[in-house]
Every structure is written in C-alpha cells, then in structure tokens.
mmCIF file of C-alpha atoms in Angstrom:
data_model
loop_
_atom_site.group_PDB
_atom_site.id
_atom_site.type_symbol
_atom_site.label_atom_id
_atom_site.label_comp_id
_atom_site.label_asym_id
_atom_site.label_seq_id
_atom_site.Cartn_x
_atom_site.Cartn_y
_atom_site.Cartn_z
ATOM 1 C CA UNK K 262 24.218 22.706 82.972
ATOM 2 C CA UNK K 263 26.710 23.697 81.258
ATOM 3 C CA UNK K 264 27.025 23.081 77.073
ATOM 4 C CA UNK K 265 29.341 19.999 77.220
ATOM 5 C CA UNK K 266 28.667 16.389 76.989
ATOM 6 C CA UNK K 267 26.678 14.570 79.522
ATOM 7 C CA UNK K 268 28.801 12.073 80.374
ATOM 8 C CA UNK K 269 26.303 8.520 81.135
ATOM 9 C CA UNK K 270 27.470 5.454 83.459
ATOM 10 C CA UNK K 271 25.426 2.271 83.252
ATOM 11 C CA UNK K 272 24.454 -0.051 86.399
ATOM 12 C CA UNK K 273 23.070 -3.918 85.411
ATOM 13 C CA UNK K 274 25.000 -4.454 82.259
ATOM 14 C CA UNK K 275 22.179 -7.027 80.854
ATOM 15 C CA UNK K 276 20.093 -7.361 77.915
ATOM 16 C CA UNK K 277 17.999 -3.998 78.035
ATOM 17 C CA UNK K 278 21.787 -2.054 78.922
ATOM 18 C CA UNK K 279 23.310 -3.343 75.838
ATOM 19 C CA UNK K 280 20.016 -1.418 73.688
ATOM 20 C CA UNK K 281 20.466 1.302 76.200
ATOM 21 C CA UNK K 282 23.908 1.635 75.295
ATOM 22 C CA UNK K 283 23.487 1.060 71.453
ATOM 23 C CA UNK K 284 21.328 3.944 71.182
ATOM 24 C CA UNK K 285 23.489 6.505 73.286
ATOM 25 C CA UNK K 286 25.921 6.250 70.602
ATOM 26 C CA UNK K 287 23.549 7.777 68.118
ATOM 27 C CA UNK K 288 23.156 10.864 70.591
ATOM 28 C CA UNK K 289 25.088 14.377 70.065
ATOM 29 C CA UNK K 290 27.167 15.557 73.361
ATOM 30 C CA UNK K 291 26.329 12.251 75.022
ATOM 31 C CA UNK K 292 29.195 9.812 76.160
ATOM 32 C CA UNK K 293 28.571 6.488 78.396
ATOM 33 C CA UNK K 294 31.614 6.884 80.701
ATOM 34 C CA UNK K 295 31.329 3.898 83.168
ATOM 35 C CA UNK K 296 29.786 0.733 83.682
ATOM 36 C CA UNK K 297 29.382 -1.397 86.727
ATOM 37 C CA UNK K 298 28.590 -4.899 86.829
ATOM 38 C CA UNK K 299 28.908 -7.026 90.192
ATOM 39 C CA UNK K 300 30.936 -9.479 88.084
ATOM 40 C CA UNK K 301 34.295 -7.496 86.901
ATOM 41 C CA UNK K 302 34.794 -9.932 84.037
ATOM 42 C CA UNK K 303 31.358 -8.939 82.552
ATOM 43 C CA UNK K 304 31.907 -4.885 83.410
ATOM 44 C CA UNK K 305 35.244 -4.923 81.256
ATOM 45 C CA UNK K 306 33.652 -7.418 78.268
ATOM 46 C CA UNK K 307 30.743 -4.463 78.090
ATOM 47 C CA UNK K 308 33.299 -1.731 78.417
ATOM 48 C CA UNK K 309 35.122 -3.143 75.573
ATOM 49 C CA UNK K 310 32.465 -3.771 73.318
ATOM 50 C CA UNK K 311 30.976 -0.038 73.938
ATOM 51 C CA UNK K 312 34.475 1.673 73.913
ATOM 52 C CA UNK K 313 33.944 2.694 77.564
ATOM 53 C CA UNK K 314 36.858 4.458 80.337
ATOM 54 C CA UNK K 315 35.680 2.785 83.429
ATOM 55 C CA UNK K 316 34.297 -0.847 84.336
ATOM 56 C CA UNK K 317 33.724 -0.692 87.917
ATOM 57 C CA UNK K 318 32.578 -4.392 89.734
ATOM 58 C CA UNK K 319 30.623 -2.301 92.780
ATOM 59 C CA UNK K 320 27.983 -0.054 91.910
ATOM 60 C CA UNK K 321 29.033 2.105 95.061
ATOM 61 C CA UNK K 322 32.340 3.137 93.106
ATOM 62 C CA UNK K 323 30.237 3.982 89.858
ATOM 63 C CA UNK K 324 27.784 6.249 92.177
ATOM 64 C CA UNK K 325 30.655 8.017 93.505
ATOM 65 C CA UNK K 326 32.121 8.441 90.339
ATOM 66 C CA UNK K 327 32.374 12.380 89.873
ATOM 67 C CA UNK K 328 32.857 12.102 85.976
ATOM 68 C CA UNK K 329 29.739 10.825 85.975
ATOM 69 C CA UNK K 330 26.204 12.910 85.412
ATOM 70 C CA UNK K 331 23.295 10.453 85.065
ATOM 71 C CA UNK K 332 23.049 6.798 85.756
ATOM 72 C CA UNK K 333 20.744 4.501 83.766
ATOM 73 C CA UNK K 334 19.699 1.618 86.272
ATOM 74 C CA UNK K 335 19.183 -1.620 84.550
ATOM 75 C CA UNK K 336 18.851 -4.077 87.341
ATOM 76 C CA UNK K 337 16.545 -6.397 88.092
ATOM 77 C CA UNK K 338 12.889 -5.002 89.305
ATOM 78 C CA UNK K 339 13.421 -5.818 92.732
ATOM 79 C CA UNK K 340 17.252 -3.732 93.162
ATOM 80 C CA UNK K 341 15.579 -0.553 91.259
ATOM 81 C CA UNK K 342 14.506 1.531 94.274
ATOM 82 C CA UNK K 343 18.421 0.645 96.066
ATOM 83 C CA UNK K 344 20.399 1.420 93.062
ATOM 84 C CA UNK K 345 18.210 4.036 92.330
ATOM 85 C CA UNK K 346 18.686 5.758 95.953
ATOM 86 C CA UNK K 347 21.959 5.129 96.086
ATOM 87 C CA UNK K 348 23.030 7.325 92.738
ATOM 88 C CA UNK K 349 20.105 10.063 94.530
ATOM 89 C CA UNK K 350 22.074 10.571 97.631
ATOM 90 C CA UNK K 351 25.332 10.904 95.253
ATOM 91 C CA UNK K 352 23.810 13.955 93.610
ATOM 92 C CA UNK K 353 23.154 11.822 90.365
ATOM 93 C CA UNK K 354 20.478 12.235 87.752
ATOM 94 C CA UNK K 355 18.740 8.662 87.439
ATOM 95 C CA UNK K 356 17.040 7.212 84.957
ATOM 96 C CA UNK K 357 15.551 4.113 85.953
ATOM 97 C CA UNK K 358 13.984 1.084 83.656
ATOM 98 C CA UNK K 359 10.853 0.415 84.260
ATOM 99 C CA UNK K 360 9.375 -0.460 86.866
ATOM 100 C CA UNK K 361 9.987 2.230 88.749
ATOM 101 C CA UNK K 362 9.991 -0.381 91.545
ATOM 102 C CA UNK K 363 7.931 -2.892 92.941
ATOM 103 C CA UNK K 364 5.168 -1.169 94.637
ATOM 104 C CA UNK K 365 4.122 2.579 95.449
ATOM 105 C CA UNK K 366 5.849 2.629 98.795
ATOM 106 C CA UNK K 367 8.785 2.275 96.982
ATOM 107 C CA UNK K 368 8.731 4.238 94.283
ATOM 108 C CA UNK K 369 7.461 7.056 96.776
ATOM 109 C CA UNK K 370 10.748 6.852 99.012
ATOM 110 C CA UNK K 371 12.431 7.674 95.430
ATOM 111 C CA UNK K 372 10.650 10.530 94.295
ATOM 112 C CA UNK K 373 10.675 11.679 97.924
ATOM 113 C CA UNK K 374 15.082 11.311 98.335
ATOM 114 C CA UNK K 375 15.264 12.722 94.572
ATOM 115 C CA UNK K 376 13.527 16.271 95.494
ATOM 116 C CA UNK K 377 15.722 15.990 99.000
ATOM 117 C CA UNK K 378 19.038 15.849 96.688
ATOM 118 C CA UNK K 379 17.187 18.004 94.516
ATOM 119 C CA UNK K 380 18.717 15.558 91.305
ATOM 120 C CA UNK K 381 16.605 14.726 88.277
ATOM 121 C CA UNK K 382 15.042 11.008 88.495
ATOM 122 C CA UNK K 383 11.937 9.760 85.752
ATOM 123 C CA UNK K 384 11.263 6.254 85.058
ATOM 124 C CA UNK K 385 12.759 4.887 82.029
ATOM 125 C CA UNK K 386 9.096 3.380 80.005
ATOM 126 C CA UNK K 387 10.653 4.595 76.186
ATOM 127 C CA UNK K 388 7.327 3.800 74.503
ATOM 128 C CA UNK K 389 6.071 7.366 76.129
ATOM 129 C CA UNK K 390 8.815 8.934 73.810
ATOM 130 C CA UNK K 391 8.636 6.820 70.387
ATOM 131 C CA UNK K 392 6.966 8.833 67.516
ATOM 132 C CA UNK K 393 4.648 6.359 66.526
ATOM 133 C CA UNK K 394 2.947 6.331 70.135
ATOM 134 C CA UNK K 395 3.267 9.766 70.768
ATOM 135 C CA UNK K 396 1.467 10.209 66.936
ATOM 136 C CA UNK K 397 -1.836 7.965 68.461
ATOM 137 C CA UNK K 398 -1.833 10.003 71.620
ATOM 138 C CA UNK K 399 -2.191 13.375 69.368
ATOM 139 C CA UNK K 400 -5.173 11.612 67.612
ATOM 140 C CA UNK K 401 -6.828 10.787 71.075
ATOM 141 C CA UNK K 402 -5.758 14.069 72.741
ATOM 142 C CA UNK K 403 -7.377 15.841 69.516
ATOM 143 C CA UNK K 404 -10.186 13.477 69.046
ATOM 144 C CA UNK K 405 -9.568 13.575 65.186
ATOM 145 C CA UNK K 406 -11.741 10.394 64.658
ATOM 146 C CA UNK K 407 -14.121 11.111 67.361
ATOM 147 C CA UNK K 408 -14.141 9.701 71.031
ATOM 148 C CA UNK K 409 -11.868 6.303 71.552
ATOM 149 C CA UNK K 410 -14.492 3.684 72.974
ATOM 150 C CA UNK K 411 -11.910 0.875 73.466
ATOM 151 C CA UNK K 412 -8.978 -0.455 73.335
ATOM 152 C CA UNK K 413 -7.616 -3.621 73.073
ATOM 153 C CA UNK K 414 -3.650 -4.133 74.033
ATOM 154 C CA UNK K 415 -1.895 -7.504 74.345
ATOM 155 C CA UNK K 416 2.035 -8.330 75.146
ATOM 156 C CA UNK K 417 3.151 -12.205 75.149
ATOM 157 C CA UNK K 418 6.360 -14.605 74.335
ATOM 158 C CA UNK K 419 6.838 -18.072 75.667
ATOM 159 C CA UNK K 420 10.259 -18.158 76.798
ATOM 160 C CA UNK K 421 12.155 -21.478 78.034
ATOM 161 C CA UNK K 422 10.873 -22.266 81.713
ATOM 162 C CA UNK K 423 13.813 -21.877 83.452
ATOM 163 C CA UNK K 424 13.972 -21.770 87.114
ATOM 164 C CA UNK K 425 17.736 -19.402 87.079
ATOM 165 C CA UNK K 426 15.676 -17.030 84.979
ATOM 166 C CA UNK K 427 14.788 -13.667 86.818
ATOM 167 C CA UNK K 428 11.559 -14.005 84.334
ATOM 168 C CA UNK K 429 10.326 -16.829 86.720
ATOM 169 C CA UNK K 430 11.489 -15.754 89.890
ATOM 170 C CA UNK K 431 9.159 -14.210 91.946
ATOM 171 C CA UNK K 432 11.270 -12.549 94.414
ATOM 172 C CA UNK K 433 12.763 -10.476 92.206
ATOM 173 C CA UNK K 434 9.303 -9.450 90.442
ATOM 174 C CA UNK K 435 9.357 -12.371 87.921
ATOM 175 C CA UNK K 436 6.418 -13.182 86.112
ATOM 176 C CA UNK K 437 4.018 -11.758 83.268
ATOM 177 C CA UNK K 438 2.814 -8.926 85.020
ATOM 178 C CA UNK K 439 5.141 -6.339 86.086
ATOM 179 C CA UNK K 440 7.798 -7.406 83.023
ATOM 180 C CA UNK K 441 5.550 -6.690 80.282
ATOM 181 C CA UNK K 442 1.955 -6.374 81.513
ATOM 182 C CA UNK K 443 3.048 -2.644 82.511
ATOM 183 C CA UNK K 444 3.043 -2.130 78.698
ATOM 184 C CA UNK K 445 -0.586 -2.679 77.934
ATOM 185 C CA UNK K 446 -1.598 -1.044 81.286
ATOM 186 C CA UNK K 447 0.437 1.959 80.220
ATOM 187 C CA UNK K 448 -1.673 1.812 76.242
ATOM 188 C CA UNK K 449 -4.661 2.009 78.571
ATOM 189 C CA UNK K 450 -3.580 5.040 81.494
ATOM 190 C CA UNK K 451 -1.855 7.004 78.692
ATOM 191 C CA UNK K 452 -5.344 7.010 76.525
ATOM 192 C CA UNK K 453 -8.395 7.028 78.621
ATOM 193 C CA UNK K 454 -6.721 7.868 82.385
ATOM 194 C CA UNK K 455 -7.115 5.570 85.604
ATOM 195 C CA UNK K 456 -9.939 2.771 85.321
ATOM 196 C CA UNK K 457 -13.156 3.143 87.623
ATOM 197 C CA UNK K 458 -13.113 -0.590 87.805
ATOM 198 C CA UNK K 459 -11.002 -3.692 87.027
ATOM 199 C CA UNK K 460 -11.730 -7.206 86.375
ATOM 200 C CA UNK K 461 -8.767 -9.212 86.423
ATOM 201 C CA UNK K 462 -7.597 -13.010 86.307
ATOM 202 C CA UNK K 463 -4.331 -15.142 86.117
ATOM 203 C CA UNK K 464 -2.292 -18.149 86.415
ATOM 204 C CA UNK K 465 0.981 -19.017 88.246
ATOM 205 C CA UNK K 466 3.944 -21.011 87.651
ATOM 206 C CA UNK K 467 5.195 -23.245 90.328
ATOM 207 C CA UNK K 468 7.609 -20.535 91.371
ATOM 208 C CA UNK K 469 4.228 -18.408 92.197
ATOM 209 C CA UNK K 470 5.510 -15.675 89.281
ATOM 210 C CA UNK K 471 2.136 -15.246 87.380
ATOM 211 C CA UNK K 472 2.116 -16.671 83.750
ATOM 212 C CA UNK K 473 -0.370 -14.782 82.656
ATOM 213 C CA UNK K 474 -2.810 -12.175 83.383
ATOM 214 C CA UNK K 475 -6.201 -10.855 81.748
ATOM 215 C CA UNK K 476 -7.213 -7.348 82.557
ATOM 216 C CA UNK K 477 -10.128 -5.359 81.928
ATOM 217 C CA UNK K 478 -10.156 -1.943 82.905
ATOM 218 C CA UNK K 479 -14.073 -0.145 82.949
ATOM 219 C CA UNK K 480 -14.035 3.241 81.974
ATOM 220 C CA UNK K 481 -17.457 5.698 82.322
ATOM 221 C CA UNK K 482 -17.659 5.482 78.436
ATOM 222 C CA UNK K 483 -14.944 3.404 77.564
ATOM 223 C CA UNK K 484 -13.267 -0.080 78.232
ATOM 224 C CA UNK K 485 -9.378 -1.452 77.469
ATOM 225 C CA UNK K 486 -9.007 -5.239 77.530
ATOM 226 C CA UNK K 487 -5.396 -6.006 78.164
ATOM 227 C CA UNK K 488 -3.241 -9.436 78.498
ATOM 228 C CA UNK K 489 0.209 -10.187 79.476
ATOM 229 C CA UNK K 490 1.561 -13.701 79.086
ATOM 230 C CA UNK K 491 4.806 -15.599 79.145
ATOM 231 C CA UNK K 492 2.748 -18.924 77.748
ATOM 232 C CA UNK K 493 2.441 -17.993 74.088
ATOM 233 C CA UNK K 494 3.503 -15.301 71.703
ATOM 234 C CA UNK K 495 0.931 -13.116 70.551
ATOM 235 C CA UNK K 496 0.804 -10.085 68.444
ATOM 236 C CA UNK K 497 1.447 -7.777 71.180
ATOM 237 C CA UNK K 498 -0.757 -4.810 69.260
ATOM 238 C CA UNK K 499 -2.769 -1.835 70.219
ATOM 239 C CA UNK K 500 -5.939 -1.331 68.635
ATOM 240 C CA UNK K 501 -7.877 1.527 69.516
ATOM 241 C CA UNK K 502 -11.565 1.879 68.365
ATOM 242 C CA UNK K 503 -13.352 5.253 68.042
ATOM 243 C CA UNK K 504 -16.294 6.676 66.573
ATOM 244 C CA UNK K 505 -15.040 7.125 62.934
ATOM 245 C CA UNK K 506 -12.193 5.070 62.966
ATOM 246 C CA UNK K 507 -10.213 2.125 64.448
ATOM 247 C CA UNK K 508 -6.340 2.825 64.608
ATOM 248 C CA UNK K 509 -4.168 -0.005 65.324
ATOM 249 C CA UNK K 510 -0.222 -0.217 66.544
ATOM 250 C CA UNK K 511 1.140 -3.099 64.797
ATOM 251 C CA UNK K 512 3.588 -5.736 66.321
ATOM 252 C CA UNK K 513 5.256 -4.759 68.507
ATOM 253 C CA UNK K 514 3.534 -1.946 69.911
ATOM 254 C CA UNK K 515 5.775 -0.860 72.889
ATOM 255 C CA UNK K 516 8.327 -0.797 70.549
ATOM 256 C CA UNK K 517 9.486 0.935 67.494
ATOM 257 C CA UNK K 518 6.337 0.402 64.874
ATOM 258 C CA UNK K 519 3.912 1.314 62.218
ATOM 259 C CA UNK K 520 0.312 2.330 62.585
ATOM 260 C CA UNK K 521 -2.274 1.743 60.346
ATOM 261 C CA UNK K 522 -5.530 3.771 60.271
ATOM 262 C CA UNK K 523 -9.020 1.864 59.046
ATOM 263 C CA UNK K 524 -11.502 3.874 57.993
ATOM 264 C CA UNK K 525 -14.815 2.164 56.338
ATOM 265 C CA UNK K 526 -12.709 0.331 53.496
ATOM 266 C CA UNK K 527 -9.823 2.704 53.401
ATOM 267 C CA UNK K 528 -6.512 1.693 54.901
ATOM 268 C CA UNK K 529 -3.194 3.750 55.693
ATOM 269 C CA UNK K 530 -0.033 2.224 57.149
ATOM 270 C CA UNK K 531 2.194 4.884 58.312
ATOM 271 C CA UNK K 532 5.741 4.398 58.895
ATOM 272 C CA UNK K 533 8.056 6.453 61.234
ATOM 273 C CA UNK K 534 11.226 5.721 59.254
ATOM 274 C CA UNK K 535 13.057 4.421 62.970
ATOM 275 C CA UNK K 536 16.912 4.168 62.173
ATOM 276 C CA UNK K 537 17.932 2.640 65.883
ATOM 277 C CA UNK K 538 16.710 0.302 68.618
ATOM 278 C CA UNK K 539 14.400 3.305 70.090
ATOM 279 C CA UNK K 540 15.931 3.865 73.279
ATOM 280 C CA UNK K 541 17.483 7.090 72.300
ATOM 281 C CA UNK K 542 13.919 9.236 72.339
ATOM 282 C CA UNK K 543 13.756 8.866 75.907
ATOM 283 C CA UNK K 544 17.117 9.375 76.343
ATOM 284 C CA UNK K 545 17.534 12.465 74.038
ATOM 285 C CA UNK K 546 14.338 13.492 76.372
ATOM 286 C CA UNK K 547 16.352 13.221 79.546
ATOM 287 C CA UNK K 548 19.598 15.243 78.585
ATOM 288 C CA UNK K 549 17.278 17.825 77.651
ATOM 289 C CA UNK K 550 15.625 18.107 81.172
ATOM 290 C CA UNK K 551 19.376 18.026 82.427
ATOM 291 C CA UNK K 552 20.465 20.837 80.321
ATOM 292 C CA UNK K 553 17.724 22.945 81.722
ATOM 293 C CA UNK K 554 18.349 21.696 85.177
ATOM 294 C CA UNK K 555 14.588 20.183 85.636
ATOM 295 C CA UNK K 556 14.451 17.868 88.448
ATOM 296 C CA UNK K 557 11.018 15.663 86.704
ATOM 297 C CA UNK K 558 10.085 15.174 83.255
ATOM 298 C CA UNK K 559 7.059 17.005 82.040
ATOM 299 C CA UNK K 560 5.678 13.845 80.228
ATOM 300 C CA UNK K 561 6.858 11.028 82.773
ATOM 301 C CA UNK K 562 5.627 12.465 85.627
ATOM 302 C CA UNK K 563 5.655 11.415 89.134
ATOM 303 C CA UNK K 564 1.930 11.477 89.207
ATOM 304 C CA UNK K 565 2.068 9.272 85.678
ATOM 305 C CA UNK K 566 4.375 6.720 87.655
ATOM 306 C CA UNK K 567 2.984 6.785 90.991
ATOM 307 C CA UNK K 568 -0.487 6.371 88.435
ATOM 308 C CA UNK K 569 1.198 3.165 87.105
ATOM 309 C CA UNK K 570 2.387 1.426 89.655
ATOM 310 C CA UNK K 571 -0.589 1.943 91.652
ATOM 311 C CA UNK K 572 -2.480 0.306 88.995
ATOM 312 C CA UNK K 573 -0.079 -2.619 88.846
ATOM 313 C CA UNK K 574 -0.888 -2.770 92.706
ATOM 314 C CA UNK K 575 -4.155 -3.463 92.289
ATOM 315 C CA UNK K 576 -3.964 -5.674 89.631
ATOM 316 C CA UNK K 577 -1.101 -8.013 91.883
ATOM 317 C CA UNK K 578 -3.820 -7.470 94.682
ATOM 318 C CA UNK K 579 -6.839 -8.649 93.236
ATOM 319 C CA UNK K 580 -5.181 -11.957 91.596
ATOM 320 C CA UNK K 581 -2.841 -12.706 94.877
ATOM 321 C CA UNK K 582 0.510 -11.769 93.770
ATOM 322 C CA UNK K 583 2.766 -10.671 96.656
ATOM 323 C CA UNK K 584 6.481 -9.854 96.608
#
C-alpha cells in the first residue's frame, strides 16, 4: 500500500466505537473517514463529535464506500460475522471487536471469505497489543522466574438489570461469558496454551444470558482459575504464580495497567506510562499489516481465534448456553 493515510470508517457507533475512535486520533497517517449507524441522527452526532466526512445510516453504503480502507466493526456479538462479511466481499480490511463471532462455524465462514477476497481481517482483542501484557508474556515466553504453575484471572461489574440491555439479552450473545469472560480465557490460552480439561459452572438470568461463570482450565503441570460475572465487581486481575516469583496485573487487567512483581519480600510496581484509552496498539498493529499488504496478523492469528472461540464453545456447552 501505498505511503498515504489509511483512511478508517466505523460500523456500530456505541460505547467501545467512541474509544476506538478516540485513540485513532493519536495515530500518524490514520484518518476515520465514515461512520454508519442504522439511526442517521446518531451517525451525524458521532461524525460531529469526531470531525468525520461521511455519516452514512446503512452499513451497505459505508462498505461500498471506495474512500474507505479498513472498517472497524463494533456491533453487537451476534451482527459481527454479517457486517464483517459484508466489508470482505467489498475488498475491505476488517477489524472486528471481539468476539470474532458467536461460535467457530462462524468465525470460520470469515476467515474462509477473507482469504477468497484476499483482504486483511484479525479480531479486534487490544489486550494482545498493550505493553503491559505483552511485558508478562516475555517473562512466561522466557521463563525468567521459572515455570508459571497457575494463574488466577477474574473480570466482573454489576451493571443495572435491564431487560433493553444487549448485556442481558441472550440472542444477541448477552451475558457474562462471551462479553468479558473471553478476557480471562484469553490470560489463560495466551500463557499456558489450550486446557486438557475444564471444569466449569454458572448461573442465568431470567433472560437465560449467564450471570456468571467459574472456569477452571487443567493444564499437564499447570492450572488457571478464571471467573466472569455481571453480579458483583471484582478486581478483575491476573496473577500468575511461578517457581521464583508471583507477578500480578493489577485492576484492570485487560486494560491499560501496572504490574507488580513479588519476589520473597521484595516488591516492584512497574508502570507503562499509557497516555490514551489503549485502543491505538492494536490499531497501530493493523495499519502496519496493511502497509505491507498481509492478509492475517502474525500475533492474532486465525489459529489464536479459532483457539478462542473454540474454548468459549466448550465452556457455553458444558454449562447449557445456546444462542
């Protein structure tokens, strides 16, 4: 591609699209170009706050858009693999929030009509790309403190029940589980690989979302103990124990954080200095593969998502959930 900007259009203009769009402004040769919205009031009201051309109310038009070069897709869980496809087959690079989609069938019939368009598509999990995770990965990947026995990864806020909210709906992939339970499964896959076994339990709202959900994942030598909840805020950390030391990513781990390192008596917080929101390492990550034309990212892989959602199969298996 050619040295100019890479021009970015938005589709779901929510919560997570207003952080996406936040960060993109602290990106060199990256401009968000055009948003869609299916409600044309709320598609000019984000244009106008992020000084964007185009405010389209179909997500077709945006697609089509041929001033456009990669499309961040913000919609709910349960839209990602439609919106997604639908930028594919108009030759656009896609970044996609996580999810990827709801299940591996899905998210297979992605990866599968990205290499037919031959166009650039990795899910959108920015934790993989924030220095402070990346920093524990190089201390597991090295084994500076030895072999990590265990981990221990939590992610939970009690939000207002609502029955509008997409948090509760099941339909859409409401519930504890595939919203922020893919966090702590992705602390465990990114450290010590896919489980050899799984224990697993939850409870359901009346809507049939789950409210919560206890996972532990059984490694030959190892074991993560992970929870996702939407009854009660906890302090959402990562604590990894090995051999000579335990290393913990303080609240909130997924996002932007410090990490402190226990040793014995000794203690060291260190802090990664983070001047935005965090969304812009995993975009900066993606123009980069779209400079030099890659069509998958070389640390979100296909294999890494297809490794994810497979494991969030299983888990929504074993405890009942079905969308």
């Amino acid at each position: 591609m050619e040295k100019r900007n890479i021009r970015w259009g938005i589709i779901g203009l929510g919560k997570i699209a207003n952080k996406f769009a936040t960060d993109l402004s602290a990106l060199d040769d990256t401009e968000l170009v055009a948003v869609a919205s299916r409600n044309q009031g709320n598609a000019n009201d984000f244009a106008q706050k992020y000084n964007v051309k185009k405010a389209y109310n179909s997500y077709e038009e945006l697609a089509k858009d041929t001033d456009v070069d990669a499309v961040y897709i913000a919609t709910p869980h349960s839209f990602h693999k439609q919106h997604s496809i639908l930028c594919l087959q108009n030759k656009k690079a896609v970044l996609c929030e996580k999810p990827f989609a709801m299940n591996l069938q899905e998210v297979t019939e992605m990866i599968a009509v990205a290499k037919e368009n031959n166009v650039l598509l990795m899910e959108a999990l920015w934790t993989f790309f924030l220095p402070h995770f990346n920093y524990v990965l190089e201390l597991v990947k090295n084994e500076k403190f030895g072999n990590l026995k265990s981990l221990e990864a939590d992610f939970g806020f009690k939000p207002t029940f609502d029955l509008e909210s997409r948090l509760f709906k099941k339909e859409i992939g409401g519930g504890s589980l595939l919203d922020i339970g893919i966090y702590p499964i992705f602390a465990a896959l990114s450290t010590l690989g896919m489980p050899d076994d799984i224990d697993t339990k939850a409870t359901f709202f009346e809507t049939g979302a789950d409210a919560e959900c206890t996972m532990i994942f059984k490694y030959k030598d190892a074991k993560a103990t992970l929870k996702s909840t939407l009854l009660e805020e906890t302090k959402t950390e990562a604590i990894y124990t090995f051999d000579a030391a335990i290393v913990k990513i303080n609240t909130q781990f997924h996002a932007p954080s410090t990490v402190t390192i226990i040793q014995g008596k000794n203690e060291e917080t260190i802090d990664f200095g983070y001047k935005t929101i965090g969304y812009n390492f995993e975009t900066e990550h993606f123009n980069q593969l779209l400079r030099r034309s890659k069509k998958e990212s070389d640390v979100m892989t296909f294999e890494f998502s297809k490794n994810l959602i497979k494991t969030l199969d299983e888990v929504r298996k074993m405890i009942g959930l079905e969308y």
